[in-house]
């Protein structure tokens, strides 16, 4: 069964990709989507088996011997345990729904087989990653999702901004992958194996040992874990290696949902949880993870408050939620981190696909300032995005019922408070970030679905409609307040003037995934919270697939009442501020930005990370490249190499050409001179 789950997406990708236009759009859609739905249908029984206790032990399914050299033995085999089962249902469910959604969203795209092949290839690589039983197989999947994300982000390769975003994602992730590779090398050096079960079993014995690194002695497990965490920072867009994530919005909206909801960006969290017994040996590494996660959570939440591109708001929200997952892992609450990963997959995929439905309705306009009053025009999309917003902001009644985020995010905050130390700082940062999350999430809802219809009679929308029909982009539109990423493909229907423009609801193939994901956003937390984070139930559910601290989970439920009520308080505060600013007193945002323009510019420029990296890395790299090109390549290599040799041959040719006169006496003179020289040399020896 596990072989079918993993290899069906690969087979579908090969058929669609190699068949391409000869296969046709409809067969490519049917094959790839059908393969994902079969994988999804096979994944849920595995997960339910672990959930109900019908399955308890991990199983390992051999595939083949991959590499075998001396002590280095890398088998290709699938590991199926609770952690794997959880990721299987998340990946296959979201991917299957994204495939179906893309039937409608990409209906006018002429190159659909390539798109659906990339989607399925991405899913296969992610499944390889989460089923890995050794670090080399995990790295294979790790790099596979990096390649597929590059192809998907830059799918519209004729669009310069999409190419730039794809390259940026690829390069930034290579930085993180260098750390991940060094961590794998160090792990093999220390443990003499890359098999994950053997490493995790031996990890506690390495406590207190040291290793030489960069000319100094450090704790062995601290070095290994921090190197591995650098890889997680790149893949999961943590502060410092986060800059690729917002730019990835240049890809089609279904790609954003697939990458940012359940797959690539959660790979780092999964890796830390999979190797949690290693990280538990190093308190230093755990502290670093806690602070980095908390800092990312705060950074992304602050930047999200000023974004006007609907997809970028949700992208920064993803970055912030990943910060929650990491500081949960940093305090030892791996079950809570995975619980939030699980619920986040449903409501974040819902929000991204809902945003795609809004963009579809608005002729691919992404600026929320040109939305408004859409709840009556696209009611199903409105209610779906409202469900996602209720989930991400953590709406619920303690002890009664709550949406998905109410259980998972609150569990993280309670665990951080109970852990103390760095966890206490993470708790207060997380509470403040929860307030900002509520604010920017409800701001998105109010700007998009409430207020006046700013699209009615808008010249800007007329440009958007004009651009959507392939008449070119407005070069002057990309102002300081929004970096737009228009989905650059044709939209059906005649071009209309603004007077006749009216938003429209999406087709059923786009709405059906929204309805399904809405159920996950509403009920996933309520149904599964006992299994994931309950002190006794969680230990039974995870059954050794990750490090589960029963004492911390018990303490989490014993925190003071104000700690449990704080998330609800800040959620209501954020909702109230958003309502006052964007419904009741709509002049407040302009007054705030005018009064606090320094802070606003700081957030608008994303804490100036891009400008800083441009000054420190990009410009020097280009300067070095130009120097090596002009001075090294052209000035030295070409000058004294091929060009120099060619010039020497030309000059020599000019000289010898004068000797080749064609007159007999000239050749006789040369022969006589040569003979005289030879005789002279022989006499004088």
PDB file of N, CA, C and O in Angstrom, residues 170-237:
ATOM      1  N   UNK A 170      15.461  29.156  -4.919  1.00  0.00           N
ATOM      2  CA  UNK A 170      16.455  28.105  -5.108  1.00  0.00           C
ATOM      3  C   UNK A 170      17.759  28.447  -4.393  1.00  0.00           C
ATOM      4  O   UNK A 170      18.342  27.613  -3.689  1.00  0.00           O
ATOM      5  N   UNK A 171      18.229  29.684  -4.548  1.00  0.00           N
ATOM      6  CA  UNK A 171      19.515  30.085  -3.977  1.00  0.00           C
ATOM      7  C   UNK A 171      19.441  30.139  -2.455  1.00  0.00           C
ATOM      8  O   UNK A 171      20.333  29.626  -1.756  1.00  0.00           O
ATOM      9  N   UNK A 172      18.396  30.753  -1.905  1.00  0.00           N
ATOM     10  CA  UNK A 172      18.276  30.845  -0.451  1.00  0.00           C
ATOM     11  C   UNK A 172      18.189  29.457   0.169  1.00  0.00           C
ATOM     12  O   UNK A 172      18.805  29.180   1.215  1.00  0.00           O
ATOM     13  N   UNK A 173      17.463  28.558  -0.471  1.00  0.00           N
ATOM     14  CA  UNK A 173      17.369  27.202   0.061  1.00  0.00           C
ATOM     15  C   UNK A 173      18.687  26.450  -0.050  1.00  0.00           C
ATOM     16  O   UNK A 173      18.945  25.542   0.746  1.00  0.00           O
ATOM     17  N   UNK A 174      19.518  26.819  -1.028  1.00  0.00           N
ATOM     18  CA  UNK A 174      20.824  26.169  -1.110  1.00  0.00           C
ATOM     19  C   UNK A 174      21.680  26.528   0.106  1.00  0.00           C
ATOM     20  O   UNK A 174      22.505  25.727   0.538  1.00  0.00           O
ATOM     21  N   UNK A 175      21.510  27.720   0.621  1.00  0.00           N
ATOM     22  CA  UNK A 175      22.242  28.115   1.833  1.00  0.00           C
ATOM     23  C   UNK A 175      21.845  27.207   2.991  1.00  0.00           C
ATOM     24  O   UNK A 175      22.694  26.669   3.710  1.00  0.00           O
ATOM     25  N   UNK A 176      20.534  27.033   3.178  1.00  0.00           N
ATOM     26  CA  UNK A 176      20.080  26.137   4.233  1.00  0.00           C
ATOM     27  C   UNK A 176      20.494  24.706   3.982  1.00  0.00           C
ATOM     28  O   UNK A 176      20.886  23.982   4.918  1.00  0.00           O
ATOM     29  N   UNK A 177      20.453  24.276   2.710  1.00  0.00           N
ATOM     30  CA  UNK A 177      20.796  22.891   2.389  1.00  0.00           C
ATOM     31  C   UNK A 177      22.266  22.592   2.646  1.00  0.00           C
ATOM     32  O   UNK A 177      22.629  21.437   2.922  1.00  0.00           O
ATOM     33  N   UNK A 178      23.126  23.605   2.550  1.00  0.00           N
ATOM     34  CA  UNK A 178      24.531  23.405   2.894  1.00  0.00           C
ATOM     35  C   UNK A 178      24.653  23.005   4.364  1.00  0.00           C
ATOM     36  O   UNK A 178      25.394  22.072   4.706  1.00  0.00           O
ATOM     37  N   UNK A 179      23.918  23.710   5.228  1.00  0.00           N
ATOM     38  CA  UNK A 179      23.921  23.335   6.647  1.00  0.00           C
ATOM     39  C   UNK A 179      23.373  21.939   6.856  1.00  0.00           C
ATOM     40  O   UNK A 179      23.913  21.155   7.661  1.00  0.00           O
ATOM     41  N   UNK A 180      22.310  21.604   6.130  1.00  0.00           N
ATOM     42  CA  UNK A 180      21.706  20.277   6.271  1.00  0.00           C
ATOM     43  C   UNK A 180      22.689  19.188   5.836  1.00  0.00           C
ATOM     44  O   UNK A 180      22.837  18.154   6.507  1.00  0.00           O
ATOM     45  N   UNK A 181      23.383  19.407   4.710  1.00  0.00           N
ATOM     46  CA  UNK A 181      24.371  18.438   4.253  1.00  0.00           C
ATOM     47  C   UNK A 181      25.494  18.270   5.271  1.00  0.00           C
ATOM     48  O   UNK A 181      25.910  17.147   5.576  1.00  0.00           O
ATOM     49  N   UNK A 182      26.000  19.387   5.803  1.00  0.00           N
ATOM     50  CA  UNK A 182      27.067  19.299   6.801  1.00  0.00           C
ATOM     51  C   UNK A 182      26.576  18.571   8.045  1.00  0.00           C
ATOM     52  O   UNK A 182      27.333  17.818   8.681  1.00  0.00           O
ATOM     53  N   UNK A 183      25.311  18.775   8.400  1.00  0.00           N
ATOM     54  CA  UNK A 183      24.750  18.058   9.543  1.00  0.00           C
ATOM     55  C   UNK A 183      24.687  16.560   9.289  1.00  0.00           C
ATOM     56  O   UNK A 183      24.972  15.748  10.182  1.00  0.00           O
ATOM     57  N   UNK A 184      24.321  16.179   8.061  1.00  0.00           N
ATOM     58  CA  UNK A 184      24.292  14.752   7.708  1.00  0.00           C
ATOM     59  C   UNK A 184      25.707  14.171   7.731  1.00  0.00           C
ATOM     60  O   UNK A 184      25.941  13.070   8.258  1.00  0.00           O
ATOM     61  N   UNK A 185      26.678  14.909   7.175  1.00  0.00           N
ATOM     62  CA  UNK A 185      28.072  14.437   7.187  1.00  0.00           C
ATOM     63  C   UNK A 185      28.561  14.256   8.624  1.00  0.00           C
ATOM     64  O   UNK A 185      29.202  13.248   8.955  1.00  0.00           O
ATOM     65  N   UNK A 186      28.271  15.255   9.468  1.00  0.00           N
ATOM     66  CA  UNK A 186      28.710  15.172  10.866  1.00  0.00           C
ATOM     67  C   UNK A 186      28.035  14.010  11.589  1.00  0.00           C
ATOM     68  O   UNK A 186      28.662  13.318  12.412  1.00  0.00           O
ATOM     69  N   UNK A 187      26.763  13.777  11.284  1.00  0.00           N
ATOM     70  CA  UNK A 187      26.043  12.660  11.904  1.00  0.00           C
ATOM     71  C   UNK A 187      26.686  11.332  11.533  1.00  0.00           C
ATOM     72  O   UNK A 187      26.894  10.454  12.385  1.00  0.00           O
ATOM     73  N   UNK A 188      27.031  11.175  10.259  1.00  0.00           N
ATOM     74  CA  UNK A 188      27.676   9.930   9.832  1.00  0.00           C
ATOM     75  C   UNK A 188      29.054   9.792  10.467  1.00  0.00           C
ATOM     76  O   UNK A 188      29.465   8.690  10.866  1.00  0.00           O
ATOM     77  N   UNK A 189      29.776  10.901  10.557  1.00  0.00           N
ATOM     78  CA  UNK A 189      31.103  10.881  11.165  1.00  0.00           C
ATOM     79  C   UNK A 189      31.038  10.412  12.617  1.00  0.00           C
ATOM     80  O   UNK A 189      31.878   9.635  13.082  1.00  0.00           O
ATOM     81  N   UNK A 190      30.013  10.865  13.328  1.00  0.00           N
ATOM     82  CA  UNK A 190      29.907  10.558  14.761  1.00  0.00           C
ATOM     83  C   UNK A 190      29.280   9.185  14.998  1.00  0.00           C
ATOM     84  O   UNK A 190      29.756   8.404  15.832  1.00  0.00           O
ATOM     85  N   UNK A 191      28.212   8.876  14.268  1.00  0.00           N
ATOM     86  CA  UNK A 191      27.456   7.648  14.548  1.00  0.00           C
ATOM     87  C   UNK A 191      27.799   6.492  13.605  1.00  0.00           C
ATOM     88  O   UNK A 191      27.338   5.370  13.826  1.00  0.00           O
ATOM     89  N   UNK A 192      28.576   6.759  12.564  1.00  0.00           N
ATOM     90  CA  UNK A 192      28.981   5.746  11.603  1.00  0.00           C
ATOM     91  C   UNK A 192      27.772   5.087  10.925  1.00  0.00           C
ATOM     92  O   UNK A 192      27.825   3.921  10.533  1.00  0.00           O
ATOM     93  N   UNK A 193      26.685   5.798  10.811  1.00  0.00           N
ATOM     94  CA  UNK A 193      25.493   5.317  10.132  1.00  0.00           C
ATOM     95  C   UNK A 193      24.616   6.512   9.778  1.00  0.00           C
ATOM     96  O   UNK A 193      24.732   7.573  10.402  1.00  0.00           O
ATOM     97  N   UNK A 194      23.766   6.319   8.754  1.00  0.00           N
ATOM     98  CA  UNK A 194      22.780   7.354   8.436  1.00  0.00           C
ATOM     99  C   UNK A 194      21.367   6.828   8.649  1.00  0.00           C
ATOM    100  O   UNK A 194      20.400   7.509   8.322  1.00  0.00           O
ATOM    101  N   UNK A 195      21.244   5.622   9.195  1.00  0.00           N
ATOM    102  CA  UNK A 195      19.930   5.047   9.480  1.00  0.00           C
ATOM    103  C   UNK A 195      19.310   5.780  10.662  1.00  0.00           C
ATOM    104  O   UNK A 195      19.900   5.826  11.751  1.00  0.00           O
ATOM    105  N   UNK A 196      18.144   6.345  10.475  1.00  0.00           N
ATOM    106  CA  UNK A 196      17.533   7.190  11.497  1.00  0.00           C
ATOM    107  C   UNK A 196      17.272   6.437  12.805  1.00  0.00           C
ATOM    108  O   UNK A 196      17.594   6.946  13.891  1.00  0.00           O
ATOM    109  N   UNK A 197      16.697   5.225  12.799  1.00  0.00           N
ATOM    110  CA  UNK A 197      16.460   4.529  14.077  1.00  0.00           C
ATOM    111  C   UNK A 197      17.749   4.299  14.869  1.00  0.00           C
ATOM    112  O   UNK A 197      17.762   4.460  16.100  1.00  0.00           O
ATOM    113  N   UNK A 198      18.841   3.929  14.191  1.00  0.00           N
ATOM    114  CA  UNK A 198      20.104   3.686  14.883  1.00  0.00           C
ATOM    115  C   UNK A 198      20.674   4.982  15.454  1.00  0.00           C
ATOM    116  O   UNK A 198      21.224   4.997  16.563  1.00  0.00           O
ATOM    117  N   UNK A 199      20.550   6.060  14.710  1.00  0.00           N
ATOM    118  CA  UNK A 199      21.050   7.357  15.192  1.00  0.00           C
ATOM    119  C   UNK A 199      20.283   7.794  16.440  1.00  0.00           C
ATOM    120  O   UNK A 199      20.881   8.219  17.437  1.00  0.00           O
ATOM    121  N   UNK A 200      18.954   7.704  16.390  1.00  0.00           N
ATOM    122  CA  UNK A 200      18.133   8.151  17.515  1.00  0.00           C
ATOM    123  C   UNK A 200      18.372   7.288  18.752  1.00  0.00           C
ATOM    124  O   UNK A 200      18.325   7.781  19.883  1.00  0.00           O
ATOM    125  N   UNK A 201      18.644   6.011  18.545  1.00  0.00           N
ATOM    126  CA  UNK A 201      18.914   5.127  19.682  1.00  0.00           C
ATOM    127  C   UNK A 201      20.245   5.454  20.341  1.00  0.00           C
ATOM    128  O   UNK A 201      20.377   5.381  21.573  1.00  0.00           O
ATOM    129  N   UNK A 202      21.224   5.843  19.531  1.00  0.00           N
ATOM    130  CA  UNK A 202      22.558   6.124  20.066  1.00  0.00           C
ATOM    131  C   UNK A 202      22.736   7.560  20.528  1.00  0.00           C
ATOM    132  O   UNK A 202      23.710   7.864  21.235  1.00  0.00           O
ATOM    133  N   UNK A 203      21.824   8.463  20.149  1.00  0.00           N
ATOM    134  CA  UNK A 203      22.001   9.893  20.438  1.00  0.00           C
ATOM    135  C   UNK A 203      22.192  10.201  21.921  1.00  0.00           C
ATOM    136  O   UNK A 203      23.088  10.990  22.280  1.00  0.00           O
ATOM    137  N   UNK A 204      21.395   9.633  22.855  1.00  0.00           N
ATOM    138  CA  UNK A 204      21.583   9.985  24.271  1.00  0.00           C
ATOM    139  C   UNK A 204      22.985   9.687  24.796  1.00  0.00           C
ATOM    140  O   UNK A 204      23.470  10.372  25.707  1.00  0.00           O
ATOM    141  N   UNK A 205      23.657   8.693  24.233  1.00  0.00           N
ATOM    142  CA  UNK A 205      24.998   8.341  24.711  1.00  0.00           C
ATOM    143  C   UNK A 205      26.041   9.385  24.340  1.00  0.00           C
ATOM    144  O   UNK A 205      27.157   9.360  24.868  1.00  0.00           O
ATOM    145  N   UNK A 206      25.693  10.299  23.424  1.00  0.00           N
ATOM    146  CA  UNK A 206      26.642  11.328  22.999  1.00  0.00           C
ATOM    147  C   UNK A 206      26.569  12.583  23.860  1.00  0.00           C
ATOM    148  O   UNK A 206      27.290  13.550  23.606  1.00  0.00           O
ATOM    149  N   UNK A 207      25.729  12.586  24.884  1.00  0.00           N
ATOM    150  CA  UNK A 207      25.613  13.756  25.766  1.00  0.00           C
ATOM    151  C   UNK A 207      26.952  14.030  26.443  1.00  0.00           C
ATOM    152  O   UNK A 207      27.579  13.128  27.009  1.00  0.00           O
ATOM    153  N   UNK A 208      27.402  15.267  26.364  1.00  0.00           N
ATOM    154  CA  UNK A 208      28.652  15.665  27.008  1.00  0.00           C
ATOM    155  C   UNK A 208      29.883  15.499  26.151  1.00  0.00           C
ATOM    156  O   UNK A 208      30.948  16.031  26.493  1.00  0.00           O
ATOM    157  N   UNK A 209      29.811  14.779  25.035  1.00  0.00           N
ATOM    158  CA  UNK A 209      30.980  14.602  24.176  1.00  0.00           C
ATOM    159  C   UNK A 209      31.217  15.869  23.357  1.00  0.00           C
ATOM    160  O   UNK A 209      30.321  16.689  23.164  1.00  0.00           O
ATOM    161  N   UNK A 210      32.455  16.022  22.862  1.00  0.00           N
ATOM    162  CA  UNK A 210      32.804  17.210  22.083  1.00  0.00           C
ATOM    163  C   UNK A 210      33.368  16.792  20.730  1.00  0.00           C
ATOM    164  O   UNK A 210      33.803  15.655  20.535  1.00  0.00           O
ATOM    165  N   UNK A 211      33.369  17.743  19.825  1.00  0.00           N
ATOM    166  CA  UNK A 211      33.874  17.507  18.468  1.00  0.00           C
ATOM    167  C   UNK A 211      34.578  18.768  17.996  1.00  0.00           C
ATOM    168  O   UNK A 211      34.207  19.887  18.374  1.00  0.00           O
ATOM    169  N   UNK A 212      35.633  18.596  17.183  1.00  0.00           N
ATOM    170  CA  UNK A 212      36.328  19.738  16.618  1.00  0.00           C
ATOM    171  C   UNK A 212      35.566  20.314  15.445  1.00  0.00           C
ATOM    172  O   UNK A 212      35.166  19.585  14.537  1.00  0.00           O
ATOM    173  N   UNK A 213      35.353  21.633  15.484  1.00  0.00           N
ATOM    174  CA  UNK A 213      34.624  22.298  14.399  1.00  0.00           C
ATOM    175  C   UNK A 213      35.136  23.719  14.282  1.00  0.00           C
ATOM    176  O   UNK A 213      35.152  24.477  15.260  1.00  0.00           O
ATOM    177  N   UNK A 214      35.603  24.069  13.093  1.00  0.00           N
ATOM    178  CA  UNK A 214      36.132  25.417  12.808  1.00  0.00           C
ATOM    179  C   UNK A 214      37.287  25.780  13.738  1.00  0.00           C
ATOM    180  O   UNK A 214      37.447  26.940  14.136  1.00  0.00           O
ATOM    181  N   UNK A 215      38.085  24.771  14.113  1.00  0.00           N
ATOM    182  CA  UNK A 215      39.259  25.013  14.941  1.00  0.00           C
ATOM    183  C   UNK A 215      38.993  25.073  16.435  1.00  0.00           C
ATOM    184  O   UNK A 215      39.922  25.352  17.205  1.00  0.00           O
ATOM    185  N   UNK A 216      37.771  24.818  16.865  1.00  0.00           N
ATOM    186  CA  UNK A 216      37.429  24.854  18.283  1.00  0.00           C
ATOM    187  C   UNK A 216      36.738  23.547  18.667  1.00  0.00           C
ATOM    188  O   UNK A 216      36.335  22.746  17.815  1.00  0.00           O
ATOM    189  N   UNK A 217      36.581  23.329  19.974  1.00  0.00           N
ATOM    190  CA  UNK A 217      35.863  22.169  20.474  1.00  0.00           C
ATOM    191  C   UNK A 217      34.475  22.602  20.942  1.00  0.00           C
ATOM    192  O   UNK A 217      34.320  23.564  21.693  1.00  0.00           O
ATOM    193  N   UNK A 218      33.463  21.905  20.452  1.00  0.00           N
ATOM    194  CA  UNK A 218      32.085  22.181  20.835  1.00  0.00           C
ATOM    195  C   UNK A 218      31.405  20.870  21.218  1.00  0.00           C
ATOM    196  O   UNK A 218      31.902  19.776  20.912  1.00  0.00           O
ATOM    197  N   UNK A 219      30.251  21.001  21.873  1.00  0.00           N
ATOM    198  CA  UNK A 219      29.453  19.820  22.165  1.00  0.00           C
ATOM    199  C   UNK A 219      29.011  19.167  20.854  1.00  0.00           C
ATOM    200  O   UNK A 219      28.484  19.841  19.963  1.00  0.00           O
ATOM    201  N   UNK A 220      29.217  17.882  20.777  1.00  0.00           N
ATOM    202  CA  UNK A 220      28.953  17.163  19.525  1.00  0.00           C
ATOM    203  C   UNK A 220      27.516  17.343  19.058  1.00  0.00           C
ATOM    204  O   UNK A 220      27.255  17.708  17.899  1.00  0.00           O
ATOM    205  N   UNK A 221      26.561  17.081  19.935  1.00  0.00           N
ATOM    206  CA  UNK A 221      25.166  17.122  19.530  1.00  0.00           C
ATOM    207  C   UNK A 221      24.701  18.545  19.242  1.00  0.00           C
ATOM    208  O   UNK A 221      23.804  18.756  18.418  1.00  0.00           O
ATOM    209  N   UNK A 222      25.308  19.526  19.894  1.00  0.00           N
ATOM    210  CA  UNK A 222      24.952  20.920  19.608  1.00  0.00           C
ATOM    211  C   UNK A 222      25.357  21.287  18.186  1.00  0.00           C
ATOM    212  O   UNK A 222      24.579  21.898  17.433  1.00  0.00           O
ATOM    213  N   UNK A 223      26.564  20.893  17.785  1.00  0.00           N
ATOM    214  CA  UNK A 223      27.030  21.187  16.429  1.00  0.00           C
ATOM    215  C   UNK A 223      26.136  20.504  15.394  1.00  0.00           C
ATOM    216  O   UNK A 223      25.665  21.129  14.436  1.00  0.00           O
ATOM    217  N   UNK A 224      25.878  19.211  15.601  1.00  0.00           N
ATOM    218  CA  UNK A 224      25.074  18.458  14.632  1.00  0.00           C
ATOM    219  C   UNK A 224      23.668  19.037  14.528  1.00  0.00           C
ATOM    220  O   UNK A 224      23.147  19.266  13.427  1.00  0.00           O
ATOM    221  N   UNK A 225      23.050  19.287  15.675  1.00  0.00           N
ATOM    222  CA  UNK A 225      21.659  19.758  15.671  1.00  0.00           C
ATOM    223  C   UNK A 225      21.529  21.153  15.082  1.00  0.00           C
ATOM    224  O   UNK A 225      20.563  21.441  14.364  1.00  0.00           O
ATOM    225  N   UNK A 226      22.493  22.028  15.368  1.00  0.00           N
ATOM    226  CA  UNK A 226      22.414  23.374  14.806  1.00  0.00           C
ATOM    227  C   UNK A 226      22.632  23.354  13.300  1.00  0.00           C
ATOM    228  O   UNK A 226      21.988  24.121  12.564  1.00  0.00           O
ATOM    229  N   UNK A 227      23.505  22.485  12.817  1.00  0.00           N
ATOM    230  CA  UNK A 227      23.689  22.367  11.374  1.00  0.00           C
ATOM    231  C   UNK A 227      22.415  21.850  10.707  1.00  0.00           C
ATOM    232  O   UNK A 227      21.995  22.362   9.666  1.00  0.00           O
ATOM    233  N   UNK A 228      21.807  20.846  11.308  1.00  0.00           N
ATOM    234  CA  UNK A 228      20.549  20.342  10.765  1.00  0.00           C
ATOM    235  C   UNK A 228      19.468  21.414  10.808  1.00  0.00           C
ATOM    236  O   UNK A 228      18.657  21.536   9.882  1.00  0.00           O
ATOM    237  N   UNK A 229      19.470  22.211  11.872  1.00  0.00           N
ATOM    238  CA  UNK A 229      18.450  23.255  12.001  1.00  0.00           C
ATOM    239  C   UNK A 229      18.627  24.350  10.963  1.00  0.00           C
ATOM    240  O   UNK A 229      17.637  24.964  10.528  1.00  0.00           O
ATOM    241  N   UNK A 230      19.859  24.600  10.525  1.00  0.00           N
ATOM    242  CA  UNK A 230      20.073  25.565   9.442  1.00  0.00           C
ATOM    243  C   UNK A 230      19.318  25.110   8.191  1.00  0.00           C
ATOM    244  O   UNK A 230      18.699  25.916   7.483  1.00  0.00           O
ATOM    245  N   UNK A 231      19.348  23.809   7.922  1.00  0.00           N
ATOM    246  CA  UNK A 231      18.561  23.283   6.806  1.00  0.00           C
ATOM    247  C   UNK A 231      17.083  23.513   7.004  1.00  0.00           C
ATOM    248  O   UNK A 231      16.365  23.889   6.067  1.00  0.00           O
ATOM    249  N   UNK A 232      16.611  23.299   8.234  1.00  0.00           N
ATOM    250  CA  UNK A 232      15.194  23.529   8.534  1.00  0.00           C
ATOM    251  C   UNK A 232      14.833  24.998   8.387  1.00  0.00           C
ATOM    252  O   UNK A 232      13.730  25.332   7.931  1.00  0.00           O
ATOM    253  N   UNK A 233      15.737  25.892   8.752  1.00  0.00           N
ATOM    254  CA  UNK A 233      15.476  27.328   8.617  1.00  0.00           C
ATOM    255  C   UNK A 233      15.259  27.716   7.155  1.00  0.00           C
ATOM    256  O   UNK A 233      14.390  28.536   6.848  1.00  0.00           O
ATOM    257  N   UNK A 234      16.064  27.135   6.259  1.00  0.00           N
ATOM    258  CA  UNK A 234      15.906  27.461   4.847  1.00  0.00           C
ATOM    259  C   UNK A 234      14.604  26.932   4.280  1.00  0.00           C
ATOM    260  O   UNK A 234      13.848  27.645   3.629  1.00  0.00           O
ATOM    261  N   UNK A 235      14.327  25.662   4.543  1.00  0.00           N
ATOM    262  CA  UNK A 235      13.139  25.039   3.958  1.00  0.00           C
ATOM    263  C   UNK A 235      11.862  25.601   4.569  1.00  0.00           C
ATOM    264  O   UNK A 235      10.845  25.741   3.876  1.00  0.00           O
ATOM    265  N   UNK A 236      11.886  25.916   5.852  1.00  0.00           N
ATOM    266  CA  UNK A 236      10.687  26.407   6.533  1.00  0.00           C
ATOM    267  C   UNK A 236      10.703  27.917   6.741  1.00  0.00           C
ATOM    268  O   UNK A 236       9.943  28.441   7.560  1.00  0.00           O
ATOM    269  N   UNK A 237      11.581  28.617   6.032  1.00  0.00           N
ATOM    270  CA  UNK A 237      11.565  30.085   5.962  1.00  0.00           C
ATOM    271  C   UNK A 237      11.612  30.742   7.334  1.00  0.00           C
ATOM    272  O   UNK A 237      10.798  31.616   7.646  1.00  0.00           O
TER     273      UNK A 237
END
